């Protein structure tokens, strides 16, 4: 590592020595001898993950700017990955021994006098949600507290309450963005509007968001009905039928459903669970939950519900992840795939996936924390905005998304990883078939994606949209510093049949 400030060496010898983030225009990099190294580089997933040779931990916007300018000038690759550390796409793994830009000092969140909320680049859902709750406000948020807000928003921002308020990025009013060379720009509908457009759906490719401001809504008392249910595995036909009927009847904007497959390590078989969240209406929520009650004897496709827990939770608990309490565990190996459908996937395929899940985990018990989640929400608030409103390309689609998550720990010979990839890819490919998904092409939410989907499936099949994204990439990241997360092409010819590779697309001879 070149030109490292002297205080790093002092800190290595005497850990109490505090290093300024920038000294004489040079960023200070904490190295492996730093006593806080492990906690600062910890990630949700260590599978195909980036590795770091140094941690840059700025405290001010000016330090971010100076640090990024220095890295660019000296051709040092960096990743701004430590807002939530949940970025999971395998293309991140192509970045080894790079500089981590750690935004832990930018976790602020505050509601403004106009009822908008401003958050720092390092803010997580657990920083945002309680701040909103205290002010009697709400907005679309993620389901889990440990996830960084900006990482979610830059891909579009699905989450709880999107049936009411649309995507997180739809509520974005203003962003402050550090570009590859340290230049800091404002972006809004009126200032750098092209950059603002691209941030909302393809923003991982364009810069580091160091602060952003969002529209919020009154929380109407702040209570949300929540029900968690578990069923016997022979209930799958009845549960899927009930789920499908609710979706096809038309989802209420206040309703968010998750149907999940999890594995019971003690019983050595999968469990079927359902989470129902209904905003501000306990009676309506309970009515939905009762559609999954145990069936009378003799009912076709019966349901046997063995666990039922319902409560009214306030908004501060909504993203607590109580339905899946282990989801924020770090340093496991995780890999994801996804597919989507305008209603619900065909029932036979849902059963086949359940059976394949059982077979996969039974053969590889170390992967018993793997899960599948089928998330559904009304899409009218998202559809209400025009298709070209932002870089998010799936308006009017994706009523139900599946998250196919393989999770494991030890895997010394790579056996589980190989099996996990084969299983996850196979499930994705099955559910994406036209006769099962209802779409003739794959449509994949980038935050749930792997690395083998066509780029068009993530960012849109429309050539005018693709050209607009190419133009943004050329203007705001011409040397490919932000290519780690399913990189946008820098020319139109690269859209067709593009696949992720270890070629990061950086051309920096002129830097």
mmCIF file of N, CA and C in Angstrom, residues 111-173:
data_model
loop_
_atom_site.group_PDB
_atom_site.id
_atom_site.type_symbol
_atom_site.label_atom_id
_atom_site.label_comp_id
_atom_site.label_asym_id
_atom_site.label_seq_id
_atom_site.Cartn_x
_atom_site.Cartn_y
_atom_site.Cartn_z
ATOM 1 N N UNK A 111 -35.534 14.047 11.409
ATOM 2 C CA UNK A 111 -36.728 14.543 10.730
ATOM 3 C C UNK A 111 -36.671 16.061 10.709
ATOM 4 N N UNK A 112 -36.900 16.646 9.546
ATOM 5 C CA UNK A 112 -36.781 18.085 9.345
ATOM 6 C C UNK A 112 -38.100 18.797 9.615
ATOM 7 N N UNK A 113 -38.060 20.118 9.613
ATOM 8 C CA UNK A 113 -39.261 20.905 9.916
ATOM 9 C C UNK A 113 -40.372 20.691 8.898
ATOM 10 N N UNK A 114 -40.020 20.315 7.663
ATOM 11 C CA UNK A 114 -41.043 20.054 6.644
ATOM 12 C C UNK A 114 -41.491 18.593 6.638
ATOM 13 N N UNK A 115 -41.097 17.835 7.661
ATOM 14 C CA UNK A 115 -41.452 16.426 7.853
ATOM 15 C C UNK A 115 -40.718 15.475 6.905
ATOM 16 N N UNK A 116 -39.764 15.972 6.139
ATOM 17 C CA UNK A 116 -38.873 15.069 5.412
ATOM 18 C C UNK A 116 -37.853 14.512 6.402
ATOM 19 N N UNK A 117 -37.145 13.464 6.004
ATOM 20 C CA UNK A 117 -36.120 12.894 6.870
ATOM 21 C C UNK A 117 -34.802 12.870 6.112
ATOM 22 N N UNK A 118 -33.725 13.257 6.789
ATOM 23 C CA UNK A 118 -32.391 13.268 6.203
ATOM 24 C C UNK A 118 -31.530 12.250 6.927
ATOM 25 N N UNK A 119 -30.839 11.416 6.164
ATOM 26 C CA UNK A 119 -30.003 10.377 6.762
ATOM 27 C C UNK A 119 -28.610 10.409 6.154
ATOM 28 N N UNK A 120 -27.637 9.939 6.932
ATOM 29 C CA UNK A 120 -26.270 9.850 6.461
ATOM 30 C C UNK A 120 -26.013 8.584 5.676
ATOM 31 N N UNK A 121 -24.906 8.577 4.960
ATOM 32 C CA UNK A 121 -24.584 7.463 4.083
ATOM 33 C C UNK A 121 -24.384 6.140 4.791
ATOM 34 N N UNK A 122 -24.107 6.167 6.088
ATOM 35 C CA UNK A 122 -23.909 4.934 6.837
ATOM 36 C C UNK A 122 -25.119 4.475 7.613
ATOM 37 N N UNK A 123 -26.259 5.147 7.451
ATOM 38 C CA UNK A 123 -27.449 4.819 8.241
ATOM 39 C C UNK A 123 -28.022 3.462 7.855
ATOM 40 N N UNK A 124 -28.420 2.721 8.861
ATOM 41 C CA UNK A 124 -29.114 1.446 8.667
ATOM 42 C C UNK A 124 -30.602 1.644 8.953
ATOM 43 N N UNK A 125 -31.375 0.630 8.644
ATOM 44 C CA UNK A 125 -32.806 0.691 8.952
ATOM 45 C C UNK A 125 -33.035 0.930 10.439
ATOM 46 N N UNK A 126 -32.162 0.382 11.285
ATOM 47 C CA UNK A 126 -32.311 0.548 12.721
ATOM 48 C C UNK A 126 -32.005 1.980 13.168
ATOM 49 N N UNK A 127 -31.385 2.779 12.334
ATOM 50 C CA UNK A 127 -31.194 4.203 12.612
ATOM 51 C C UNK A 127 -32.376 5.018 12.114
ATOM 52 N N UNK A 128 -32.889 4.655 10.950
ATOM 53 C CA UNK A 128 -33.967 5.413 10.318
ATOM 54 C C UNK A 128 -35.313 5.198 10.996
ATOM 55 N N UNK A 129 -35.684 3.948 11.230
ATOM 56 C CA UNK A 129 -37.050 3.637 11.654
ATOM 57 C C UNK A 129 -37.404 4.247 13.007
ATOM 58 N N UNK A 130 -36.577 4.108 14.056
ATOM 59 C CA UNK A 130 -36.937 4.739 15.332
ATOM 60 C C UNK A 130 -37.023 6.262 15.247
ATOM 61 N N UNK A 131 -36.182 6.856 14.410
ATOM 62 C CA UNK A 131 -36.228 8.311 14.232
ATOM 63 C C UNK A 131 -37.572 8.738 13.664
ATOM 64 N N UNK A 132 -38.041 8.027 12.662
ATOM 65 C CA UNK A 132 -39.352 8.326 12.090
ATOM 66 C C UNK A 132 -40.461 8.102 13.113
ATOM 67 N N UNK A 133 -40.377 7.012 13.844
ATOM 68 C CA UNK A 133 -41.432 6.671 14.810
ATOM 69 C C UNK A 133 -41.581 7.753 15.876
ATOM 70 N N UNK A 134 -40.460 8.255 16.368
ATOM 71 C CA UNK A 134 -40.508 9.296 17.401
ATOM 72 C C UNK A 134 -41.196 10.557 16.893
ATOM 73 N N UNK A 135 -41.102 10.797 15.597
ATOM 74 C CA UNK A 135 -41.710 11.994 15.006
ATOM 75 C C UNK A 135 -43.119 11.735 14.494
ATOM 76 N N UNK A 136 -43.618 10.507 14.665
ATOM 77 C CA UNK A 136 -44.957 10.184 14.175
ATOM 78 C C UNK A 136 -45.041 10.109 12.663
ATOM 79 N N UNK A 137 -43.942 9.681 12.038
ATOM 80 C CA UNK A 137 -43.884 9.602 10.576
ATOM 81 C C UNK A 137 -43.520 8.179 10.150
ATOM 82 N N UNK A 138 -43.759 7.877 8.867
ATOM 83 C CA UNK A 138 -43.383 6.580 8.331
ATOM 84 C C UNK A 138 -43.117 6.695 6.838
ATOM 85 N N UNK A 139 -42.495 5.661 6.294
ATOM 86 C CA UNK A 139 -42.215 5.546 4.869
ATOM 87 C C UNK A 139 -41.928 4.076 4.602
ATOM 88 N N UNK A 140 -41.743 3.717 3.363
ATOM 89 C CA UNK A 140 -41.338 2.352 3.044
ATOM 90 C C UNK A 140 -39.975 2.070 3.663
ATOM 91 N N UNK A 141 -39.858 0.925 4.333
ATOM 92 C CA UNK A 141 -38.596 0.540 4.966
ATOM 93 C C UNK A 141 -38.349 -0.939 4.713
ATOM 94 N N UNK A 142 -37.111 -1.355 4.916
ATOM 95 C CA UNK A 142 -36.769 -2.755 4.784
ATOM 96 C C UNK A 142 -37.237 -3.568 5.971
ATOM 97 N N UNK A 143 -37.203 -4.874 5.821
ATOM 98 C CA UNK A 143 -37.724 -5.780 6.843
ATOM 99 C C UNK A 143 -36.732 -6.078 7.953
ATOM 100 N N UNK A 144 -35.461 -5.716 7.766
ATOM 101 C CA UNK A 144 -34.446 -6.128 8.727
ATOM 102 C C UNK A 144 -33.599 -4.936 9.157
ATOM 103 N N UNK A 145 -33.285 -4.831 10.459
ATOM 104 C CA UNK A 145 -32.689 -3.610 11.005
ATOM 105 C C UNK A 145 -31.251 -3.368 10.598
ATOM 106 N N UNK A 146 -30.515 -4.432 10.264
ATOM 107 C CA UNK A 146 -29.082 -4.327 10.045
ATOM 108 C C UNK A 146 -28.709 -3.891 8.638
ATOM 109 N N UNK A 147 -29.670 -3.746 7.769
ATOM 110 C CA UNK A 147 -29.396 -3.448 6.363
ATOM 111 C C UNK A 147 -29.233 -1.943 6.166
ATOM 112 N N UNK A 148 -28.252 -1.538 5.372
ATOM 113 C CA UNK A 148 -28.042 -0.128 5.089
ATOM 114 C C UNK A 148 -29.152 0.443 4.224
ATOM 115 N N UNK A 149 -29.622 1.630 4.574
ATOM 116 C CA UNK A 149 -30.730 2.239 3.834
ATOM 117 C C UNK A 149 -30.320 2.522 2.394
ATOM 118 N N UNK A 150 -29.126 3.060 2.198
ATOM 119 C CA UNK A 150 -28.746 3.467 0.849
ATOM 120 C C UNK A 150 -28.508 2.274 -0.070
ATOM 121 N N UNK A 151 -27.964 1.190 0.454
ATOM 122 C CA UNK A 151 -27.798 0.014 -0.385
ATOM 123 C C UNK A 151 -29.117 -0.482 -0.933
ATOM 124 N N UNK A 152 -30.162 -0.423 -0.097
ATOM 125 C CA UNK A 152 -31.497 -0.821 -0.544
ATOM 126 C C UNK A 152 -32.039 0.185 -1.550
ATOM 127 N N UNK A 153 -31.955 1.459 -1.206
ATOM 128 C CA UNK A 153 -32.540 2.508 -2.049
ATOM 129 C C UNK A 153 -31.923 2.548 -3.444
ATOM 130 N N UNK A 154 -30.620 2.358 -3.538
ATOM 131 C CA UNK A 154 -29.951 2.495 -4.829
ATOM 132 C C UNK A 154 -30.406 1.447 -5.840
ATOM 133 N N UNK A 155 -30.913 0.310 -5.362
ATOM 134 C CA UNK A 155 -31.471 -0.693 -6.263
ATOM 135 C C UNK A 155 -32.947 -0.500 -6.541
ATOM 136 N N UNK A 156 -33.542 0.501 -5.946
ATOM 137 C CA UNK A 156 -34.971 0.788 -6.074
ATOM 138 C C UNK A 156 -35.603 0.950 -4.714
ATOM 139 N N UNK A 157 -35.453 -0.082 -3.876
ATOM 140 C CA UNK A 157 -35.911 0.046 -2.504
ATOM 141 C C UNK A 157 -37.250 -0.584 -2.219
ATOM 142 N N UNK A 158 -37.359 -1.905 -2.400
ATOM 143 C CA UNK A 158 -38.564 -2.606 -1.975
ATOM 144 C C UNK A 158 -38.577 -2.718 -0.454
ATOM 145 N N UNK A 159 -39.786 -2.884 0.117
ATOM 146 C CA UNK A 159 -39.848 -3.063 1.553
ATOM 147 C C UNK A 159 -41.251 -2.963 2.089
ATOM 148 N N UNK A 160 -41.348 -3.079 3.403
ATOM 149 C CA UNK A 160 -42.619 -2.907 4.079
ATOM 150 C C UNK A 160 -43.212 -1.553 3.709
ATOM 151 N N UNK A 161 -44.488 -1.503 3.513
ATOM 152 C CA UNK A 161 -45.271 -0.295 3.213
ATOM 153 C C UNK A 161 -45.131 0.181 1.778
ATOM 154 N N UNK A 162 -44.459 -0.582 0.904
ATOM 155 C CA UNK A 162 -44.366 -0.109 -0.475
ATOM 156 C C UNK A 162 -45.718 -0.156 -1.176
ATOM 157 N N UNK A 163 -46.644 -0.950 -0.676
ATOM 158 C CA UNK A 163 -47.991 -0.912 -1.225
ATOM 159 C C UNK A 163 -48.666 0.425 -1.009
ATOM 160 N N UNK A 164 -48.306 1.104 0.068
ATOM 161 C CA UNK A 164 -48.885 2.417 0.377
ATOM 162 C C UNK A 164 -48.089 3.562 -0.251
ATOM 163 N N UNK A 165 -46.753 3.465 -0.170
ATOM 164 C CA UNK A 165 -45.917 4.621 -0.499
ATOM 165 C C UNK A 165 -44.956 4.404 -1.665
ATOM 166 N N UNK A 166 -44.983 3.245 -2.284
ATOM 167 C CA UNK A 166 -44.056 2.987 -3.372
ATOM 168 C C UNK A 166 -42.683 2.593 -2.853
ATOM 169 N N UNK A 167 -41.709 2.628 -3.724
ATOM 170 C CA UNK A 167 -40.341 2.261 -3.383
ATOM 171 C C UNK A 167 -39.701 3.306 -2.482
ATOM 172 N N UNK A 168 -38.659 2.903 -1.761
ATOM 173 C CA UNK A 168 -37.895 3.877 -0.978
ATOM 174 C C UNK A 168 -37.361 4.970 -1.895
ATOM 175 N N UNK A 169 -36.858 4.579 -3.060
ATOM 176 C CA UNK A 169 -36.294 5.573 -3.979
ATOM 177 C C UNK A 169 -37.351 6.513 -4.541
ATOM 178 N N UNK A 170 -38.617 6.090 -4.567
ATOM 179 C CA UNK A 170 -39.678 6.977 -5.040
ATOM 180 C C UNK A 170 -39.878 8.153 -4.095
ATOM 181 N N UNK A 171 -39.480 7.984 -2.832
ATOM 182 C CA UNK A 171 -39.625 9.050 -1.840
ATOM 183 C C UNK A 171 -38.396 9.946 -1.765
ATOM 184 N N UNK A 172 -37.350 9.619 -2.515
ATOM 185 C CA UNK A 172 -36.114 10.400 -2.457
ATOM 186 C C UNK A 172 -36.342 11.806 -3.001
ATOM 187 N N UNK A 173 -35.946 12.798 -2.231
ATOM 188 C CA UNK A 173 -36.076 14.196 -2.631
ATOM 189 C C UNK A 173 -34.744 14.800 -3.053
#
